[in-house]
């Protein structure tokens, strides 16, 4: 199952940090279940065996490796340093260079120690935030808080730790309180406002109560984690030290990964979330069986679940993952949900499960007219594929269909938008690139043994030979970078966007760990995603770390922040191999002219200049970690930030005069699908407010009209000179 895996915008460690940050705001006593140390030992053994045998360049499991695991693991458990005391860290530190030995001997004592201590500290911490919110908070005290968690030391004792929690809670309530005051003040200015203004004491109490409720609500979610969940974090701390894209999938995570890659599942087509002890329906997926049935609604609380004619099982208080397992099931089977409606009524709803396509996963397109010429935009959120069913939808086939639909509409240029596209199937990206060239190599792949393979488009048919622009940003990764690099190397289209893409030049395989254990009584062991190959452009260069550099660079508000592959400490290095044999596309005569005209436009575009200035300011703000907890000073700080933000309001207020339209086939679909219509309307609205799309379309226009566009630019410049 070869694929270039979606990287979740950064990498798995960030996801773990987000999880742990959530944990760092509330504490709990977990509902632990009996665990089997022998299963955990087997998992560690399998992990290291598979990585060492299959990884492209496995790191040595030595003291340096141990130090990396130690650091990453503790950061994942307690990123804001609000659980562990310095005495805990001192006790843990003896393992800093011993984890490698423990991996080899399948010794779990370091994990057992940290897990047991974390549970104890979390339980203690619950009292800290409850105490901080139990009485009115004094906002006149002149004190401050630092959120530079990497640099602040661990608390020396429980008194210091309790004070750290107090300050964090105070920052949260202070921010809410200032916002509540501002909203009330704005309402009081409206003549039609008849609400009685609340006193400061009432607002202060409201903020404490809402903060406590928020913490307790999230506590309800976090407490569902069990020892296996925390052990997965430890396993991933080990796996990710080989490289940022090697990670362990627990059984549930593997299932979610498969859904994300294929864009479909079998079930009822509803999104669920935990709300206290209840499971709440938050959204019905358009076209799914629940949506078609028109009985289940967003806001319903699921009380019981029954399989067909079986007995209903009470799911109140059950883990969300366990509820999901009961509701999902094979196509054609029946599930009965006992739900509590928002009006308080109880209803039993029968739904026949079916295959559900997650619409947001799939490609979509739109048409727009500029200066009498019609152009198409194809948005591809990921390079999806169903590995189990070759007849199912995949990105390659779907993009080909969209291209044909756009051709039928008479478009004279196409924008391929792969911004924020983290990758996916290697096969689909080769198929998509092949739509735009006659035939030839698309990407080169090199294995650990040094063997090189070149993947070709062998179809001489060119599905689209007109003007082409590919849009990327710093979150376009992996397969997106293969597509952009191939189009750039062939000089087939103009690459537009961030200074460079993400920089992920590695290939991962997902390996089922169960295949290595015969007659296992341990249940599902999950899967391992490990880096097995590196890919290279057809010009021989790697995209690893360096990414793909845009032909036309447009400023991005996040361009100065460290978010790419090059910013990850153990990312693989850049290198290059021999170029493949390919011929540059020669049929687009206005390529260089279009690039030059775009660069000239951008130099004089005040919107782009404002975005560049905003990027520098965001970079500056990202390095400021100190906040005053004295109300007047906090308000003054916020007022300064608001004034600065007002300067950048034109960025979000931007709107062009272009009208984006759906294709005829979709116009028919939305007549009977209000959810899809709302989604398309929102997308078209966002396109009209997207200055990057605006410029991409103008580049297409320049490629199409050539010297005519140059004349229009020169005419505009002359008019400006005359007016001045």
CSV table of N, CA, C and O in Angstrom, one decimal, residues 44-82:
chain,number,residue,atom,x,y,z
A,44,UNK,N,6.5,-2.7,21.2
A,44,UNK,CA,7.8,-2.0,21.1
A,44,UNK,C,8.7,-2.9,20.2
A,44,UNK,O,9.5,-2.4,19.4
A,45,UNK,N,8.7,-4.2,20.5
A,45,UNK,CA,9.6,-5.1,19.7
A,45,UNK,C,9.2,-5.0,18.2
A,45,UNK,O,10.1,-5.0,17.3
A,46,UNK,N,7.9,-5.1,17.9
A,46,UNK,CA,7.5,-5.0,16.5
A,46,UNK,C,7.9,-3.7,15.9
A,46,UNK,O,8.3,-3.7,14.7
A,47,UNK,N,7.7,-2.7,16.6
A,47,UNK,CA,8.0,-1.3,16.1
A,47,UNK,C,9.4,-1.2,15.7
A,47,UNK,O,9.7,-0.8,14.5
A,48,UNK,N,10.3,-1.5,16.5
A,48,UNK,CA,11.7,-1.4,16.2
A,48,UNK,C,12.2,-2.4,15.2
A,48,UNK,O,13.0,-2.0,14.3
A,49,UNK,N,11.6,-3.6,15.2
A,49,UNK,CA,12.0,-4.6,14.1
A,49,UNK,C,11.6,-4.1,12.7
A,49,UNK,O,12.4,-4.1,11.8
A,50,UNK,N,10.3,-3.6,12.6
A,50,UNK,CA,9.8,-3.2,11.3
A,50,UNK,C,10.5,-1.9,10.8
A,50,UNK,O,10.9,-1.8,9.6
A,51,UNK,N,10.8,-1.0,11.7
A,51,UNK,CA,11.5,0.2,11.3
A,51,UNK,C,12.9,-0.1,10.9
A,51,UNK,O,13.4,0.4,9.9
A,52,UNK,N,13.6,-0.9,11.7
A,52,UNK,CA,15.0,-1.2,11.4
A,52,UNK,C,15.2,-1.9,10.1
A,52,UNK,O,16.2,-1.8,9.4
A,53,UNK,N,14.2,-2.8,9.8
A,53,UNK,CA,14.3,-3.5,8.5
A,53,UNK,C,13.7,-2.8,7.3
A,53,UNK,O,14.2,-3.0,6.2
A,54,UNK,N,12.8,-1.9,7.6
A,54,UNK,CA,12.1,-1.3,6.4
A,54,UNK,C,12.4,0.2,6.2
A,54,UNK,O,12.0,0.8,5.1
A,55,UNK,N,12.9,0.9,7.2
A,55,UNK,CA,13.0,2.4,7.1
A,55,UNK,C,14.1,2.7,6.1
A,55,UNK,O,15.1,2.0,5.9
A,56,UNK,N,13.9,3.9,5.4
A,56,UNK,CA,14.9,4.3,4.4
A,56,UNK,C,16.3,4.5,5.0
A,56,UNK,O,17.3,4.1,4.4
A,57,UNK,N,16.3,5.1,6.1
A,57,UNK,CA,17.7,5.3,6.8
A,57,UNK,C,17.5,5.3,8.3
A,57,UNK,O,17.5,6.4,8.9
A,58,UNK,N,17.3,4.1,8.9
A,58,UNK,CA,17.0,4.1,10.3
A,58,UNK,C,18.1,4.6,11.2
A,58,UNK,O,19.3,4.3,11.0
A,59,UNK,N,17.7,5.5,12.1
A,59,UNK,CA,18.7,6.0,13.1
A,59,UNK,C,19.2,4.9,14.0
A,59,UNK,O,18.4,4.0,14.3
A,60,UNK,N,20.4,5.1,14.5
A,60,UNK,CA,20.9,4.1,15.5
A,60,UNK,C,20.2,4.4,16.8
A,60,UNK,O,20.0,5.5,17.3
A,61,UNK,N,19.8,3.3,17.4
A,61,UNK,CA,19.1,3.4,18.7
A,61,UNK,C,20.2,3.4,19.8
A,61,UNK,O,20.7,2.4,20.3
A,62,UNK,N,20.7,4.7,20.1
A,62,UNK,CA,21.8,4.8,21.0
A,62,UNK,C,21.4,5.9,22.0
A,62,UNK,O,20.3,6.3,22.1
A,63,UNK,N,22.4,6.5,22.7
A,63,UNK,CA,22.2,7.5,23.7
A,63,UNK,C,21.6,8.8,23.1
A,63,UNK,O,20.7,9.4,23.8
A,64,UNK,N,22.0,9.2,22.0
A,64,UNK,CA,21.5,10.4,21.3
A,64,UNK,C,20.0,10.1,21.0
A,64,UNK,O,19.2,11.1,21.1
A,65,UNK,N,19.7,9.0,20.5
A,65,UNK,CA,18.3,8.6,20.1
A,65,UNK,C,17.5,8.7,21.4
A,65,UNK,O,16.4,9.2,21.4
A,66,UNK,N,18.0,8.1,22.5
A,66,UNK,CA,17.3,8.1,23.8
A,66,UNK,C,17.0,9.5,24.3
A,66,UNK,O,15.9,9.8,24.7
A,67,UNK,N,18.0,10.4,24.1
A,67,UNK,CA,17.8,11.8,24.5
A,67,UNK,C,16.6,12.5,23.7
A,67,UNK,O,15.9,13.3,24.3
A,68,UNK,N,16.6,12.2,22.4
A,68,UNK,CA,15.5,12.7,21.6
A,68,UNK,C,14.2,12.2,22.0
A,68,UNK,O,13.2,13.0,22.1
A,69,UNK,N,14.0,10.9,22.3
A,69,UNK,CA,12.8,10.4,22.7
A,69,UNK,C,12.4,11.0,24.1
A,69,UNK,O,11.2,11.4,24.3
A,70,UNK,N,13.3,11.1,25.0
A,70,UNK,CA,13.1,11.6,26.3
A,70,UNK,C,12.5,13.0,26.2
A,70,UNK,O,11.4,13.4,26.8
A,71,UNK,N,13.1,13.9,25.4
A,71,UNK,CA,12.7,15.3,25.2
A,71,UNK,C,11.3,15.3,24.6
A,71,UNK,O,10.4,16.0,25.1
A,72,UNK,N,11.1,14.6,23.5
A,72,UNK,CA,9.8,14.7,22.8
A,72,UNK,C,8.7,14.1,23.6
A,72,UNK,O,7.6,14.7,23.6
A,73,UNK,N,8.9,13.1,24.3
A,73,UNK,CA,7.9,12.4,25.1
A,73,UNK,C,7.4,13.3,26.3
A,73,UNK,O,6.2,13.5,26.5
A,74,UNK,N,8.4,13.9,27.0
A,74,UNK,CA,8.0,14.8,28.1
A,74,UNK,C,7.3,16.1,27.6
A,74,UNK,O,6.4,16.6,28.3
A,75,UNK,N,7.7,16.6,26.5
A,75,UNK,CA,7.0,17.7,25.9
A,75,UNK,C,5.6,17.4,25.5
A,75,UNK,O,4.7,18.2,25.6
A,76,UNK,N,5.4,16.2,25.0
A,76,UNK,CA,4.1,15.8,24.6
A,76,UNK,C,3.2,15.6,25.8
A,76,UNK,O,2.0,15.9,25.8
A,77,UNK,N,3.7,15.1,26.9
A,77,UNK,CA,2.9,14.9,28.2
A,77,UNK,C,2.6,16.2,28.9
A,77,UNK,O,1.5,16.3,29.4
A,78,UNK,N,3.6,17.1,28.9
A,78,UNK,CA,3.4,18.3,29.7
A,78,UNK,C,4.0,19.5,29.0
A,78,UNK,O,5.0,20.1,29.5
A,79,UNK,N,3.5,19.9,27.9
A,79,UNK,CA,4.1,21.0,27.1
A,79,UNK,C,4.1,22.3,27.8
A,79,UNK,O,5.0,23.1,27.5
A,80,UNK,N,3.1,22.6,28.6
A,80,UNK,CA,3.1,23.9,29.3
A,80,UNK,C,3.6,23.9,30.7
A,80,UNK,O,3.5,24.8,31.5
A,81,UNK,N,4.2,22.7,31.1
A,81,UNK,CA,4.9,22.6,32.4
A,81,UNK,C,3.9,23.0,33.5
A,81,UNK,O,4.3,23.7,34.4
A,82,UNK,N,2.7,22.4,33.5
A,82,UNK,CA,1.8,22.6,34.6
A,82,UNK,C,1.4,21.3,35.3
A,82,UNK,O,0.4,21.3,36.0
